[in-house]
Short mmCIF file of C-alpha atoms and ligand atoms in Angstrom, two decimals:
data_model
loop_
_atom_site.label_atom_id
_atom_site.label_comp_id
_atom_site.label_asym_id
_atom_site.label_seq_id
_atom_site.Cartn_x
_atom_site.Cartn_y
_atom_site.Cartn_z
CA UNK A 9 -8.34 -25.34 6.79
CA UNK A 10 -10.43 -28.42 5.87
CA UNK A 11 -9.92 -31.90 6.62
CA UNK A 12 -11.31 -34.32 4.70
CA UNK A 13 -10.65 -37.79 5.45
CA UNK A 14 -6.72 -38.20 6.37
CA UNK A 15 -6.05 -34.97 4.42
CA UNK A 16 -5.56 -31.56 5.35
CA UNK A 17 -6.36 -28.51 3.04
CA UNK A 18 -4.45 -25.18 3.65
CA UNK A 19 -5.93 -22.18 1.59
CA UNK A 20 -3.36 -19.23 0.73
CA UNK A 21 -4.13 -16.39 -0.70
CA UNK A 22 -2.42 -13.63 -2.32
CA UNK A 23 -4.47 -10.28 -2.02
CA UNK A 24 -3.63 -6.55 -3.21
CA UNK A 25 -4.31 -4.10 -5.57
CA UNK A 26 -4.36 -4.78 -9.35
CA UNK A 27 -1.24 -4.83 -10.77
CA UNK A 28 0.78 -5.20 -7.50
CA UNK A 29 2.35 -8.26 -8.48
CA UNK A 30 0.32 -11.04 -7.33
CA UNK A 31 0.19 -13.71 -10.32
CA UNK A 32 3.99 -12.94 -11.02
CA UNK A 33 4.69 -13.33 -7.49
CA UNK A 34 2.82 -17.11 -7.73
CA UNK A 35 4.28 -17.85 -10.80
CA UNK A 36 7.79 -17.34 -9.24
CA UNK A 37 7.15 -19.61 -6.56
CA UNK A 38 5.64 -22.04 -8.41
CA UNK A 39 8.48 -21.72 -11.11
CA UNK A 40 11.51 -21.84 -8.56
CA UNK A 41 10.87 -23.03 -5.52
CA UNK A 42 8.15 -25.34 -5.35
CA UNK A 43 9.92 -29.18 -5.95
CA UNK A 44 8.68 -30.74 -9.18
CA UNK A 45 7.43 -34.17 -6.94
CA UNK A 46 5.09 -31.80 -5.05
CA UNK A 47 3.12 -30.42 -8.19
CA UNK A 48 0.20 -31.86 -8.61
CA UNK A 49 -0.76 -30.08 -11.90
CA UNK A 50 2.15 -28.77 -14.49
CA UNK A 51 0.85 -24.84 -14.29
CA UNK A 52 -1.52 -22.38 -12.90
CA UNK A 53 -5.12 -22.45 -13.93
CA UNK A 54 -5.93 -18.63 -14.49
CA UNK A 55 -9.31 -17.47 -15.55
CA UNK A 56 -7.72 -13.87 -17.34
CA UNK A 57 -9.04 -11.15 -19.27
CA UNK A 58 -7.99 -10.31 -23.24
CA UNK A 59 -5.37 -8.17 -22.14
CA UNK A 60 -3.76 -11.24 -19.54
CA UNK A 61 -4.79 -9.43 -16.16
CA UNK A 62 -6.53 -11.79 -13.68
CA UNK A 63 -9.85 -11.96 -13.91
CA UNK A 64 -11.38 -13.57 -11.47
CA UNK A 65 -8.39 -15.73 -9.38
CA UNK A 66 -5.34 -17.71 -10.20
CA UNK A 67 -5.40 -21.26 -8.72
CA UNK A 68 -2.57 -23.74 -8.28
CA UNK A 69 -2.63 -27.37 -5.73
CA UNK A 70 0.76 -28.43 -4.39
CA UNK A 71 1.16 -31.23 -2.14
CA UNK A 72 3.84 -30.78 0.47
CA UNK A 73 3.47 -34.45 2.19
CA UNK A 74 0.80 -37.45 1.84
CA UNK A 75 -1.60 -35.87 3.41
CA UNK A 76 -1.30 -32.16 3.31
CA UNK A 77 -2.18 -30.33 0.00
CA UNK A 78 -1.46 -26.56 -0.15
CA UNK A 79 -4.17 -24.95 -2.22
CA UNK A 80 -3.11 -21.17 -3.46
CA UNK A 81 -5.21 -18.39 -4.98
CA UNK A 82 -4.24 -14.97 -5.87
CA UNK A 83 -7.75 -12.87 -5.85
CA UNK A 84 -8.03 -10.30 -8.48
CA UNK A 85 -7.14 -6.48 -7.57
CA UNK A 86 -10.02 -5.43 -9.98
CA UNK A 87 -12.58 -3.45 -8.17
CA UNK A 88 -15.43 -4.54 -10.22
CA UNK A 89 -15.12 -8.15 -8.20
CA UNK A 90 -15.30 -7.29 -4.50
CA UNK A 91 -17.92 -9.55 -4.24
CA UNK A 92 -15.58 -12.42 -5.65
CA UNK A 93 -12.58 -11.59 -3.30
CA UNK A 94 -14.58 -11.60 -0.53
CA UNK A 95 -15.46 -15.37 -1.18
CA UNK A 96 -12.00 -16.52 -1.57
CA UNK A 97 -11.25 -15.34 2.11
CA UNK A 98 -13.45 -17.75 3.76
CA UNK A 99 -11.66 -20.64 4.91
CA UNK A 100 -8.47 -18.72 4.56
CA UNK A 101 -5.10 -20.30 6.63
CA UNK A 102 -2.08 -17.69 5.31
CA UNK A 103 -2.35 -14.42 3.55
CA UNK A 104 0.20 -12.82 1.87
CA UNK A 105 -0.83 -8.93 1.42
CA UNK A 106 1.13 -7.52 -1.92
CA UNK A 107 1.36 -3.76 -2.02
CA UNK A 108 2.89 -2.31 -4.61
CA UNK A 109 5.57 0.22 -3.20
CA UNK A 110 5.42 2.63 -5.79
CA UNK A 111 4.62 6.05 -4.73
CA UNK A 112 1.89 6.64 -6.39
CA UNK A 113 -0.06 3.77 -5.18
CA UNK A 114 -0.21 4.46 -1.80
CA UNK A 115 -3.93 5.85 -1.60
CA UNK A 116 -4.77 2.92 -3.91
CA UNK A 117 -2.85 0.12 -1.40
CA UNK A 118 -4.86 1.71 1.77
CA UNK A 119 -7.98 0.87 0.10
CA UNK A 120 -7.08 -2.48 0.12
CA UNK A 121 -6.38 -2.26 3.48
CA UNK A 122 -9.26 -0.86 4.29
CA UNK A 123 -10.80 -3.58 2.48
CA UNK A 124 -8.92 -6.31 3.99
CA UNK A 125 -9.62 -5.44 7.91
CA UNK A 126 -13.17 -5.20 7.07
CA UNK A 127 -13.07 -8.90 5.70
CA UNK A 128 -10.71 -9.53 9.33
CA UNK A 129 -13.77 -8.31 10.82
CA UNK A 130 -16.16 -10.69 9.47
CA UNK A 131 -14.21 -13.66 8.41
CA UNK A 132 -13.54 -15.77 11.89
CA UNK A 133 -11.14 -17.79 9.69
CA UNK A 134 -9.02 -14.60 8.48
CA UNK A 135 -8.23 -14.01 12.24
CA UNK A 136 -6.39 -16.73 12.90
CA UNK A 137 -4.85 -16.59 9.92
CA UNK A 138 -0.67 -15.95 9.15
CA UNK A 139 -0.43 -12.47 6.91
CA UNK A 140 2.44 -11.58 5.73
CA UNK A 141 3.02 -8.40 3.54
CA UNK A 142 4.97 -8.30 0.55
CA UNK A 143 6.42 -5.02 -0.22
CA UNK A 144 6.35 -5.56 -4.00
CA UNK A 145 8.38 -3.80 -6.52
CA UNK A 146 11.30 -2.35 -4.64
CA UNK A 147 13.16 -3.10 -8.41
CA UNK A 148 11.30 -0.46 -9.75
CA UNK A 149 12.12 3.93 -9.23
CA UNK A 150 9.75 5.93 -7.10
CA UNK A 151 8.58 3.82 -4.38
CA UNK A 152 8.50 3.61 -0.45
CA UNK A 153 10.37 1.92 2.14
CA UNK A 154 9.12 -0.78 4.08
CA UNK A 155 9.16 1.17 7.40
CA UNK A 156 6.82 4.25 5.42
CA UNK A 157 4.40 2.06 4.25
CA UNK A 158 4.23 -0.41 6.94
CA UNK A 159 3.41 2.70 9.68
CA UNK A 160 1.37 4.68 6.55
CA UNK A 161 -0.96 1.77 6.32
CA UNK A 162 -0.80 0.75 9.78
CA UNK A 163 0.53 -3.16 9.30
CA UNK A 164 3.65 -3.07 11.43
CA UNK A 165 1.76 -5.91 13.50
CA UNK A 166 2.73 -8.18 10.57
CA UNK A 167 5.47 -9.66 8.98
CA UNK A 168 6.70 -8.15 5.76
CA UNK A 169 9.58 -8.73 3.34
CA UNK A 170 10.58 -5.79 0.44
CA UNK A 171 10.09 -8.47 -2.52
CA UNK A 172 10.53 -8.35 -6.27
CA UNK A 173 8.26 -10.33 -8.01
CA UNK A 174 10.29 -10.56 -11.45
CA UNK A 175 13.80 -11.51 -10.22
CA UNK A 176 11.56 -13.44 -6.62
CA UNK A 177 13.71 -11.05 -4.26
CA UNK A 178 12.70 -12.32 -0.79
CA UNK A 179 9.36 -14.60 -2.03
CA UNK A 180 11.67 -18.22 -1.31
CA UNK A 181 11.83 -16.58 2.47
CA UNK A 182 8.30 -15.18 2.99
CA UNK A 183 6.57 -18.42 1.42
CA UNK A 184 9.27 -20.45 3.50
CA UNK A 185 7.74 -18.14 6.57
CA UNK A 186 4.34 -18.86 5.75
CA UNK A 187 4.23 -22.29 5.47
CA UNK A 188 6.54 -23.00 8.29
CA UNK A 189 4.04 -21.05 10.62
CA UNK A 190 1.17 -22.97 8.52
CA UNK A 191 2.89 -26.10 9.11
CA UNK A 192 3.82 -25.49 13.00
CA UNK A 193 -0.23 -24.75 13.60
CA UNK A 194 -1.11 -27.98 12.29
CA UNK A 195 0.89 -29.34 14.94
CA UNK A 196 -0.14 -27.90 17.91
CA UNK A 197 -3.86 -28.83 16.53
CA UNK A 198 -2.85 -32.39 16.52
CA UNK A 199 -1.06 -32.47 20.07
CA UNK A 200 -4.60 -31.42 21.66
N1 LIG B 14 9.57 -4.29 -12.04
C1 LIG B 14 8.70 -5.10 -11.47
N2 LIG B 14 7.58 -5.43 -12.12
C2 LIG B 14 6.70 -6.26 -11.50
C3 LIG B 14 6.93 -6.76 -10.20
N3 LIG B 14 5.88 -7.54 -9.86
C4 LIG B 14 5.05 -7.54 -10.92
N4 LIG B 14 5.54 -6.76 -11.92
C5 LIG B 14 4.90 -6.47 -13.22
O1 LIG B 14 3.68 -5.79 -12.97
C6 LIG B 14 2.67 -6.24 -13.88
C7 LIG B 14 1.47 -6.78 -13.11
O2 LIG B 14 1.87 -7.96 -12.41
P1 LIG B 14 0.81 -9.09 -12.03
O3 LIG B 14 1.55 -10.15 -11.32
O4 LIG B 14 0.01 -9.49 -13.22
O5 LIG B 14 -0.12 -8.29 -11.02
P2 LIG B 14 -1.44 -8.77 -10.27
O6 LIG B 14 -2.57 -7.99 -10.87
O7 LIG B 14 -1.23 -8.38 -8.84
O8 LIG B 14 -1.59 -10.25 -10.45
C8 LIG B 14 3.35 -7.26 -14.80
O9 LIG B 14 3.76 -6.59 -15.94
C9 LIG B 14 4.53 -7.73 -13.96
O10 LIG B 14 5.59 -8.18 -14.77
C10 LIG B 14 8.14 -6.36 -9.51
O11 LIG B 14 8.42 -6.73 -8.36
N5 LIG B 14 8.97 -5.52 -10.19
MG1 LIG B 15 -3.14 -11.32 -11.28
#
């Protein structure tokens, strides 16, 4: 969170392995629920490569009052840019964690987690963060339930929603979650 003068900027970030669902999950949001008088720019800014996955992050600004101004990133899921991801974790307020639930991305989703609670480690910011997991794809055949992957990649201590990113199954209630949470620690810091 940074305040600048009399406004407050909340970072979100969407994190998870490539292809999970991240930008589509974003564009939902930003498609159907976000009110047209809090966009501050008509679309994402996305720095992609030639074949339209994420390069490097997707950024979009929305401002939910005068002076607070929600600033979202997804970080790409493309090993090649740890180095990049672990930048746009500092300063960090919410996280939503996409896995993808199919099967056969299990091993590939704990290596984000791994990832991710070595960043909670480091990041002083990250621990005080919300995280909620997104259990991405449940459209699609061959995946998990929420309870198996929650308990095989040890985040039961979070919240999580089943979510699909194409029809926004769930995303209006786990971005309502997050900023309501976002929203309710900005309070308390301004009672004390
Ligand atoms: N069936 C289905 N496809 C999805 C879902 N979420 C994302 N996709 C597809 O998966 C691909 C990768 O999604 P994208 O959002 O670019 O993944 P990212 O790398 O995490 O940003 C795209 O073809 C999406 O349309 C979902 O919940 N269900
Ligand atoms: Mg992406």
């Amino acid at each position: 969170m940074n305040i600048i003068g009399d406004k407050i900027y909340i970072k979100i970030l969407f994190f998870g392995t490539a292809l999970a669902g991240k930008t589509t999950s974003l564009q939902w949001l930003f498609q159907n629920l976000v009110p047209e008088e809090m966009k501050i720019t008509d679309r994402i800014r996305s720095i992609k490569t030639s074949f339209g996955q994420t390069l490097l992050f997707d950024f979009v600004p929305i401002q939910i009052s005068n002076n607070i101004i929600i600033r979202i990133y997804t970080a790409t899921g493309q090993d090649y840019y740890t180095s990049t991801r672990k930048m746009l974790f500092e300063e960090v307020d919410g996280v939503f964690f996409v896995v993808d639930s199919q099967k056969k991305e299990l091993e590939h989703n704990r290596e984000f987690v791994e990832e991710f609670n070595k960043y909670m480690e480091k990041i002083d910011e990250l621990k005080k963060a919300e995280i909620i997991v997104l259990y991405n794809k449940q459209d699609v055949a061959e995946v998990y339930d929420v309870e198996y992957m929650s308990a095989s990649l040890d985040l039961q201590q979070y919240p999580s929603y089943p979510t699909c990113a194409v029809s926004g199954m769930n995303l209006d209630r786990a971005f309502t979650a997050m900023i309501s949470s976002l929203l309710s620690k900005i309070r308390e810091m301004k009672g004390n």
